[in-house]
Short mmCIF file of C-alpha atoms in Angstrom, two decimals:
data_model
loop_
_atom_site.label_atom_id
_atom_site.label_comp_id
_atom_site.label_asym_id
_atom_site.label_seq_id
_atom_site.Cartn_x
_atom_site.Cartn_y
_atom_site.Cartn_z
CA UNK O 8 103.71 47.98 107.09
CA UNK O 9 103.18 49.46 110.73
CA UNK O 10 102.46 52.84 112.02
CA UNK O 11 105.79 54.85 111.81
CA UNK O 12 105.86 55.64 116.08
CA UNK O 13 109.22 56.19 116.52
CA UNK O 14 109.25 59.05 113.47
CA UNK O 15 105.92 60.69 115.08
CA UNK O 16 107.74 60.95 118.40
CA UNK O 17 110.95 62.48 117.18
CA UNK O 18 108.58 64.97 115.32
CA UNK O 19 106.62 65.47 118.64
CA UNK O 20 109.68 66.47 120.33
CA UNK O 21 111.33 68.50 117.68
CA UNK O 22 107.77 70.75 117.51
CA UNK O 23 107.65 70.59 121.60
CA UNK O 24 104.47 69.38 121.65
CA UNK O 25 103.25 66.68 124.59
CA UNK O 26 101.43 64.12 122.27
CA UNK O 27 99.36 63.67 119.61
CA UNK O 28 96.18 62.34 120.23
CA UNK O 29 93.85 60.34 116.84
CA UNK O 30 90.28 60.13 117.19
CA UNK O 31 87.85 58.14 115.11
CA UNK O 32 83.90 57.74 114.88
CA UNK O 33 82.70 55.16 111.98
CA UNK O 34 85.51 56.50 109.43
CA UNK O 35 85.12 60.44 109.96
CA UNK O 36 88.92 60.71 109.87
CA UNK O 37 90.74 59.34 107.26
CA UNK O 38 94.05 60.98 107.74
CA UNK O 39 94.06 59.07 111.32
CA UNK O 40 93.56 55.99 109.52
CA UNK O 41 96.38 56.46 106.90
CA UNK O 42 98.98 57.66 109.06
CA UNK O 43 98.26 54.80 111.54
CA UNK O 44 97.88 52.29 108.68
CA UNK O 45 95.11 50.55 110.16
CA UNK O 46 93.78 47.82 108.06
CA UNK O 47 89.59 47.64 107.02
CA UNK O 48 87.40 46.32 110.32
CA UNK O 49 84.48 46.77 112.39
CA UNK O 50 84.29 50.00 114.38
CA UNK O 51 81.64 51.54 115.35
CA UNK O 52 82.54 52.76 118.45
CA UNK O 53 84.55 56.02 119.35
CA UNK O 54 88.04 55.27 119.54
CA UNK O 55 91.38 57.11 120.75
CA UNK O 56 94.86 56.29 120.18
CA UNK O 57 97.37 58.74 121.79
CA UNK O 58 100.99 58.62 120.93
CA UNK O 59 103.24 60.43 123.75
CA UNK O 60 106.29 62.46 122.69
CA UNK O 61 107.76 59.81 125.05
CA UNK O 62 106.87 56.44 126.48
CA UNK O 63 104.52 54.38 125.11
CA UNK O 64 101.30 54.54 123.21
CA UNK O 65 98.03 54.09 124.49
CA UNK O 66 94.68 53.07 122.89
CA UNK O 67 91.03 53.48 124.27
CA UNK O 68 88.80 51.38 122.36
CA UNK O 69 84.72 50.32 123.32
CA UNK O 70 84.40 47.11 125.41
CA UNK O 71 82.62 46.05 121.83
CA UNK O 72 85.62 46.39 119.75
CA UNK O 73 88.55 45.25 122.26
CA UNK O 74 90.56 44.68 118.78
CA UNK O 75 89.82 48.04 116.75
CA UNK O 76 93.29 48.89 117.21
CA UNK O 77 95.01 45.74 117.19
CA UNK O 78 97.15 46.60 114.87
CA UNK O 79 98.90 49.64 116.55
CA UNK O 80 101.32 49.16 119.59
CA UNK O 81 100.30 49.97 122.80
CA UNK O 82 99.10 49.60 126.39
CA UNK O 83 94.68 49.17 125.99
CA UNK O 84 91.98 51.15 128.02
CA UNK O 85 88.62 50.21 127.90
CA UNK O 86 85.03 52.13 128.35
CA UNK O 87 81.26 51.24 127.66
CA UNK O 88 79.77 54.34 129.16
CA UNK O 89 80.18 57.65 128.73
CA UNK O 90 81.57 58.37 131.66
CA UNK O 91 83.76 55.33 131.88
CA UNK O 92 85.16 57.23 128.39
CA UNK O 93 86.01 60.58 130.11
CA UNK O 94 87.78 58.85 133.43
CA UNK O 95 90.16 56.88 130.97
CA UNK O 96 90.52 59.54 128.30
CA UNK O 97 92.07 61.30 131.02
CA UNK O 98 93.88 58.75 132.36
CA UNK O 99 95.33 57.91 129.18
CA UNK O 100 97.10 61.66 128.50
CA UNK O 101 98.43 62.04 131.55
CA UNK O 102 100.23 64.98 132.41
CA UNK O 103 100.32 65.70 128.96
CA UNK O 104 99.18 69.61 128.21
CA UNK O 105 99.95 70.73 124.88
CA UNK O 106 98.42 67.62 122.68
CA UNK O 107 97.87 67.58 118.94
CA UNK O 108 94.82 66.84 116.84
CA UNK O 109 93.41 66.88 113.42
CA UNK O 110 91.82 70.32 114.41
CA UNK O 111 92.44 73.87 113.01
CA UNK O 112 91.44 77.10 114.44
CA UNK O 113 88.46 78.49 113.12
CA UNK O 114 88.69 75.97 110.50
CA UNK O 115 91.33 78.23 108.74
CA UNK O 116 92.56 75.42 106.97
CA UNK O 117 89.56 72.70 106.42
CA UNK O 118 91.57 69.66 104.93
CA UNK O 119 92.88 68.90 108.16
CA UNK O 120 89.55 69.32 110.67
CA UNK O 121 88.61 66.01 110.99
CA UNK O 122 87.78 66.29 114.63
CA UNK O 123 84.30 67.64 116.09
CA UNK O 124 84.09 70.69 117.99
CA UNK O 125 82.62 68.43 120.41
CA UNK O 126 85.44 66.35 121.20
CA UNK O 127 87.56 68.81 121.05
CA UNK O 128 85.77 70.58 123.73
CA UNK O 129 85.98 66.99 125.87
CA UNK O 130 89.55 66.57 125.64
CA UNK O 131 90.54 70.49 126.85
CA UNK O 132 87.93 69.90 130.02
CA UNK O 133 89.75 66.59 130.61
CA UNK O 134 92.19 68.50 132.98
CA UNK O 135 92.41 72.33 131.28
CA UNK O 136 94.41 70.05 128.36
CA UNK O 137 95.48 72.91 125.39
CA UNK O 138 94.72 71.36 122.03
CA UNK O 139 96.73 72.52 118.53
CA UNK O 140 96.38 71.45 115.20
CA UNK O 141 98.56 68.64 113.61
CA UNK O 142 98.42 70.02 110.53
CA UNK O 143 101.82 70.71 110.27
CA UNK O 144 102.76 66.89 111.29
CA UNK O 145 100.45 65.52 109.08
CA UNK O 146 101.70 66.96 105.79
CA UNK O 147 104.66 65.14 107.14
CA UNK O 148 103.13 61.60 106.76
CA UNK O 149 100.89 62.68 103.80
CA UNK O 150 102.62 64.75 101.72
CA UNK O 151 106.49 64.16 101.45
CA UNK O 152 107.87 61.95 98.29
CA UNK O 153 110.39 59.43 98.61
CA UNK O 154 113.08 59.46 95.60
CA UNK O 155 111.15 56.94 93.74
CA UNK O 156 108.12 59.36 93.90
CA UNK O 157 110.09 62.60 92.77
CA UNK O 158 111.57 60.29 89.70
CA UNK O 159 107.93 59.25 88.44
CA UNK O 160 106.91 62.82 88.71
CA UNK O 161 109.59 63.87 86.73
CA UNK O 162 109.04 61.12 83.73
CA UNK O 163 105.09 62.07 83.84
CA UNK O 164 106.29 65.49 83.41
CA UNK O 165 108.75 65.28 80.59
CA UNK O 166 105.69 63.30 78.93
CA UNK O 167 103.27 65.83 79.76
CA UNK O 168 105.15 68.53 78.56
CA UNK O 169 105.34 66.78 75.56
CA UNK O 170 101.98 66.14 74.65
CA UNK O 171 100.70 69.87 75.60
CA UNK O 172 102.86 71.22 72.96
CA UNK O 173 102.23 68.43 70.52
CA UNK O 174 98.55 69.69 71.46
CA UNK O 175 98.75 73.59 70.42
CA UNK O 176 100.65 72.32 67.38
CA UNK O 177 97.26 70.04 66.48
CA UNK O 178 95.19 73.01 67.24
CA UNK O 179 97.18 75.76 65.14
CA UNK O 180 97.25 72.70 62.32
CA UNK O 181 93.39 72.01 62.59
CA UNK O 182 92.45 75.54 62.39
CA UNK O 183 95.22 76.59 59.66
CA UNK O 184 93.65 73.44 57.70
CA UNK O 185 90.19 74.40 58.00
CA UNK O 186 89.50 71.75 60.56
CA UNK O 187 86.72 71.77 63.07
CA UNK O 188 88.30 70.51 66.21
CA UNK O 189 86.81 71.52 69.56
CA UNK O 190 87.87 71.44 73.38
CA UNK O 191 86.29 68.19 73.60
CA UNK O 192 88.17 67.21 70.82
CA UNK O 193 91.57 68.11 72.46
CA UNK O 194 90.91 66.58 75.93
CA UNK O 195 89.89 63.41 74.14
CA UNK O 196 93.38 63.62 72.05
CA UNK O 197 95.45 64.22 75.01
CA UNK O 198 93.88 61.20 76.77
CA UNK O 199 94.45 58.95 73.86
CA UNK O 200 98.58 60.56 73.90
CA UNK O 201 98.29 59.49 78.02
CA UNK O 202 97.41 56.13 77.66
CA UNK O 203 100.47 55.65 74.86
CA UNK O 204 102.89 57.02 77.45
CA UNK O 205 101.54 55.06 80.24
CA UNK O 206 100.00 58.08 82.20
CA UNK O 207 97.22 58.58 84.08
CA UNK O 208 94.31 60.73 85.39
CA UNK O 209 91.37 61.07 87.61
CA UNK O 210 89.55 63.55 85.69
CA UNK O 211 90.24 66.47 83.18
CA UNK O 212 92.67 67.95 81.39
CA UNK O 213 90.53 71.13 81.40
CA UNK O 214 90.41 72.52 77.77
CA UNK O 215 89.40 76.29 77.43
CA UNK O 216 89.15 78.86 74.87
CA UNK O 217 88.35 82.76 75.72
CA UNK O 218 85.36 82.86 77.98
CA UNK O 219 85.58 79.37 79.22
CA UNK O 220 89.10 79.70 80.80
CA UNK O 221 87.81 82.44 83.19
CA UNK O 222 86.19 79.28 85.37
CA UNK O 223 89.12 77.76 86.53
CA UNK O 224 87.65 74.68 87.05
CA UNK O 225 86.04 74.40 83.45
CA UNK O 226 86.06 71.03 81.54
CA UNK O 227 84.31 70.47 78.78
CA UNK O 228 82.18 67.86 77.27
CA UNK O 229 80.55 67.02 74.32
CA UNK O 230 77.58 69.34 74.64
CA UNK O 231 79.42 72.41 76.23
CA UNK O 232 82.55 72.01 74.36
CA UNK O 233 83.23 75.08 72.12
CA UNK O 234 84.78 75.20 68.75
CA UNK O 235 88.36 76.38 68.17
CA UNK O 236 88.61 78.88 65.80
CA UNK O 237 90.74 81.59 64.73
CA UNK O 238 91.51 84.81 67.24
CA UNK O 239 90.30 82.47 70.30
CA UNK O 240 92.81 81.98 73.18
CA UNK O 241 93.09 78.33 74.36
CA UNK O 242 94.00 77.37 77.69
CA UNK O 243 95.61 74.14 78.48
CA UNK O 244 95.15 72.78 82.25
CA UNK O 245 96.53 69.25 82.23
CA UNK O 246 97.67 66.97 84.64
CA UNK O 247 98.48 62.75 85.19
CA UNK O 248 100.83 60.47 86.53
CA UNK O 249 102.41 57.43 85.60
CA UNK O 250 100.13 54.38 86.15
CA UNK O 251 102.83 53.06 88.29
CA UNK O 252 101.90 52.43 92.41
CA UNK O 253 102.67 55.01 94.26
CA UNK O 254 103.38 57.26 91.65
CA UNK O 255 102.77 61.49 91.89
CA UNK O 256 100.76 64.01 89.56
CA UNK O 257 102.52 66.70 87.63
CA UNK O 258 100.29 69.31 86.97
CA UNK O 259 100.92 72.54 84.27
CA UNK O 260 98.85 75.62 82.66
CA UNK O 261 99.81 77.31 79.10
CA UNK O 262 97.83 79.18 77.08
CA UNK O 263 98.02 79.89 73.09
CA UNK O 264 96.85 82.19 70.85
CA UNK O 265 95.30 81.17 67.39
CA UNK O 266 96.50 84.01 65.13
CA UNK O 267 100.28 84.95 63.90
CA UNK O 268 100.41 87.64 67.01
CA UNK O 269 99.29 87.70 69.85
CA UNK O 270 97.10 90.88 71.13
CA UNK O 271 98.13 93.28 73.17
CA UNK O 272 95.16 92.73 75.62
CA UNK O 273 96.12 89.07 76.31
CA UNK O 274 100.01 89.54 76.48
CA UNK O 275 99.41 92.27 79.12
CA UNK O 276 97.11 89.89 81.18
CA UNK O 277 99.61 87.42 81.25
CA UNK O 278 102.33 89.24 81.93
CA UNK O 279 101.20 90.14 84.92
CA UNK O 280 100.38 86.20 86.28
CA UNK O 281 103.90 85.39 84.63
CA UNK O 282 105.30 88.67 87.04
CA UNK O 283 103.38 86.72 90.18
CA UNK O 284 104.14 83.37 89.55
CA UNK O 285 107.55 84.64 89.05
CA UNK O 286 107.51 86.44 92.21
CA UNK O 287 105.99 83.03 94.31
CA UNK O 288 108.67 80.74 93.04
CA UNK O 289 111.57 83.01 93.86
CA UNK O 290 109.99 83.64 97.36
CA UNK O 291 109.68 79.94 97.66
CA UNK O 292 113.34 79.64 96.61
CA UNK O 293 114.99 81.87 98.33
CA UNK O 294 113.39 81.04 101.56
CA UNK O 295 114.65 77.34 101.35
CA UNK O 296 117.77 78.32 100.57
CA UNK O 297 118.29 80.41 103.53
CA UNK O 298 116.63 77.74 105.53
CA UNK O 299 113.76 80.82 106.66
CA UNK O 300 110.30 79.18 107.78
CA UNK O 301 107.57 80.00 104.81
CA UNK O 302 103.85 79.75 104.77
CA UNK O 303 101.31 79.10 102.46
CA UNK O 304 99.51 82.24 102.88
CA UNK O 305 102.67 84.16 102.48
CA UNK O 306 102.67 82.31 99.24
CA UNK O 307 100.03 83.13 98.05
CA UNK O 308 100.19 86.49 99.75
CA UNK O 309 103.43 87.02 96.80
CA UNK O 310 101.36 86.46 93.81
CA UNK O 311 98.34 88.34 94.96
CA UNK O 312 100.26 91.46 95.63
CA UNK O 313 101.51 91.45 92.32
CA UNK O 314 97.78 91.29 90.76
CA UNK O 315 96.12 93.42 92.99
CA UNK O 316 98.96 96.03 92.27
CA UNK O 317 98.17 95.94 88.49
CA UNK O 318 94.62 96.47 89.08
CA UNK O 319 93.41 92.66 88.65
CA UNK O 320 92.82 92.26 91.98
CA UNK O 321 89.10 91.07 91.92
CA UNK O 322 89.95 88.78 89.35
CA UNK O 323 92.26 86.60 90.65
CA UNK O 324 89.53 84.50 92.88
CA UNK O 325 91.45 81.43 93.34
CA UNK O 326 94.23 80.13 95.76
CA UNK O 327 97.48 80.67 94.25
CA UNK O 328 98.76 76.85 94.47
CA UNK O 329 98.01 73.17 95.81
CA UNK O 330 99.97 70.33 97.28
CA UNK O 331 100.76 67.55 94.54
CA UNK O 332 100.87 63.81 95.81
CA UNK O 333 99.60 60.91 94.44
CA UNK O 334 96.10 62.76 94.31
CA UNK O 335 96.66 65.97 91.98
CA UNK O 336 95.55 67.74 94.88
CA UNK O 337 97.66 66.60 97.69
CA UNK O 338 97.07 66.75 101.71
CA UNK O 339 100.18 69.38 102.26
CA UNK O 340 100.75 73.03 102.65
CA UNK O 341 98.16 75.02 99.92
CA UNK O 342 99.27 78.34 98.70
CA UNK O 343 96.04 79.96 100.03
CA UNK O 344 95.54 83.31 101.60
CA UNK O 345 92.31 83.60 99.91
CA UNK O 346 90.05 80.74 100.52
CA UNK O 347 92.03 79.40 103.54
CA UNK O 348 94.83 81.27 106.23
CA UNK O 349 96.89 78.28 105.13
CA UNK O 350 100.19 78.49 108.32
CA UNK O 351 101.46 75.34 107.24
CA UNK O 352 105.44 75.16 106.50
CA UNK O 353 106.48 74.68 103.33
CA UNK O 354 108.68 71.18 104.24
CA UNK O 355 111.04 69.28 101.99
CA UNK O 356 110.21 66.43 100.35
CA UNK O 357 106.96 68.22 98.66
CA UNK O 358 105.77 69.85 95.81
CA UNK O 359 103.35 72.42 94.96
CA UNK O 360 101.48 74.48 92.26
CA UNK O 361 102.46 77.56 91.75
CA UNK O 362 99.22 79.13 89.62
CA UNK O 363 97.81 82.28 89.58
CA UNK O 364 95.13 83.82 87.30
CA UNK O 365 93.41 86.15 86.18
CA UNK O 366 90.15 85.40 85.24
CA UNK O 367 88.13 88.60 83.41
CA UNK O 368 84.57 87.87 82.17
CA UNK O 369 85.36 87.92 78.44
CA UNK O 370 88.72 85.50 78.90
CA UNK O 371 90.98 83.86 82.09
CA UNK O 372 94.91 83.72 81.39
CA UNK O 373 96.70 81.41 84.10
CA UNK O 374 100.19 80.08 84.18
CA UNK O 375 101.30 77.32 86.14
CA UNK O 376 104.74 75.26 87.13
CA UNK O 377 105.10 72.63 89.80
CA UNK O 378 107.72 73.28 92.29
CA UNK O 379 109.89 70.41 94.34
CA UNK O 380 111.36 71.71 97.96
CA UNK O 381 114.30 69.69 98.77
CA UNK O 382 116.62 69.77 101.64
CA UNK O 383 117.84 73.00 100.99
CA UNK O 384 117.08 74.46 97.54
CA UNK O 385 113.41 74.68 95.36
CA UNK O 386 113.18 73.89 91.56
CA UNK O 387 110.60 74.36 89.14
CA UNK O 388 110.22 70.50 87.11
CA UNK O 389 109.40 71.06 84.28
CA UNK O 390 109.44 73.55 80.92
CA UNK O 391 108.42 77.43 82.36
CA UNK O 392 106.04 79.35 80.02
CA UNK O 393 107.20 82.61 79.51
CA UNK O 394 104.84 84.05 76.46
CA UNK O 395 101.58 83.34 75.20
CA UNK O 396 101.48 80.94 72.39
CA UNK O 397 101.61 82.40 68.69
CA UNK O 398 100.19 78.95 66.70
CA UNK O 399 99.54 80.29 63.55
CA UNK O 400 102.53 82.23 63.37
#
């Protein structure tokens, strides 16, 4: 499978942009290498491939290496020297002027800044060139699902869904019962209920009760792994795919309570994440539908305005959502205000998180759906959490 030229250059045109200019030292971009599909070989050298929003390609490759980029179309420039590597870097973009890279200003959004500030700098003095970031192109070759992507997602999440209720059913049972069963306990049962269905996962599912589910990123093992016990609140972070190539994560947050009602003090806290999830997805949806541009940030901006307004503000440290692919966390659009300025478009063909939380010292409460963008219309894919758990009720 080649390098998809012909799509980059209709995408070139359609964002008015000159070119878009990949850059490589010994491996420091990977997103260059992906969306060019080069195959594994020797190079050690500095190498530039520019594709034009018109004409044809060009390469600029070390005397060394005269086949680095064999395997991308193209007319070939050579250097050795450094100077020999300026003359043809300028040769090669022409009159081009507004030329994209994986760069972003300020780093705002770091998954995409492959490129050193250095060569960065090189390429704007090589005839007052203006650089901008690709980030917005790139989620186009990284992130978007083909049919047979959005279908897998969908079985892992009917499966998933599945298994995290079968889970708070096991721990309402084990702890009505008299059980022990911990959050090691859990994760281990929901890996054993993956492998039955054929799913898939890098790492976690991220088992919580009370104190533990205010790190968002909490996973226990053996030796930190609480008990669950009656009165705790157990959050369930859990996410695979099918084992299938290609296939794409679905990813989902509930949380139960282990009592007949649930307290006051939890259903208020997650009320308010349900309110600004709630308020994310219908931004999302509404925007898509009326074919309006939408940021992350804006996003993320949704949910946070809904916490912060309830007084929650300081707790809700995390980005609101990621992009899903076939890693959990995918190379598109984030919904980040917070930890990034994510200006990415949301696009369709992708799929998100939508996830905030609140995470106080004593106990975290987060909710979380995945969310497809199609041509013209968003969806939530899977079952929506609207109340906390009762599971001894």
């Amino acid at each position: 499978m080649s390098a998809d030229i012909q799509g980059i250059q209709n995408d070139l045109r359609a964002a008015q942009l000159d070119g878009w200019l990949f850059y490589d030292f010994r491996g420091r971009d990977p997103i260059a290498q992906r969306i060019l599909k080069l195959p594994a070989g020797m190079r050690t050298r500095r190498w530039f491939y520019f594709i034009p929003a018109k004409g044809t390609p060009k390469k600029l490759v070390h005397k060394i290496e005269t086949e680095s980029l064999a395997a991308v179309p193209g007319d070939t420039l050579y250097y050795s020297g450094r100077g020999e590597l300026v003359k043809n870097l300028s040769k090669m973009l022409g009159r081009a002027k507004y030329i994209a890279m994986q760069y972003s200003p300020k780093n705002a959004i770091p998954y995409v800044a492959m490129v050193d500030a250095g060569t960065v700098e090189l390429v704007r003095s090589a005839g007052g060139r203006k650089v901008v970031s690709s980030a917005d192109l790139v989620q186009k070759y990284e992130a978007c699902w083909t049919e047979e992507q959005l279908k897998s997602h969908l079985e892992a999440g009917a499966a998933i869904d599945r298994i995290v209720a079968d889970a708070f059913l096991l721990a309402g049972k084990s702890v009505r019962g008299g059980k022990t069963i911990t959050e090691y306990d859990l994760k281990v049962w929901i890996l054993k209920e993956f492998e039955k269905e054929g799913i898939t996962t890098a790492e976690g599912p991220d088992i919580a009760v009370n104190a533990h589910a205010s790190d968002p990123h909490y996973g226990p093992t053996p030796e930190s792994a609480s008990p669950v016990r009656e009165g705790d609140l157990l959050l369930l972070d859990v996410w695979g795919k099918k084992k299938t190539p290609g296939s794409v994560y679905y990813d989902i947050t509930w949380v139960g309570y282990l009592g007949a009602k649930v307290p006051e003090k939890y259903a208020k806290v997650f009320r308010v994440a349900r309110e600004a999830r709630d308020k994310a997805v219908a931004l999302i949806r509404s925007s898509i539908a009326a074919g309006k541009p939408l940021q992350g940030w804006q996003v993320d901006k949704a949910a946070r305005s809904v916490i912060e307004k309830a007084g929650y503000g300081e707790y809700f440290f995390h980005r609101t959502g990621h992009s899903i692919g076939e890693e959990v966390h995918g190379n598109g659009v984030n919904m980040d205000g917070l930890e990034t300025h994510d200006v990415r478009h949301l696009i369709p063909r992708t799929c998100n998180s939508v996830e905030p939380g609140i995470y106080l010292p004593e106990f975290g409460i987060r909710t979380e759906v995945d969310v497809y963008i199609g041509s013209t219309e968003a969806r939530v894919t899977g079952a929506v959490q609207t109340e906390i758990l009762a599971l001894l009720a």
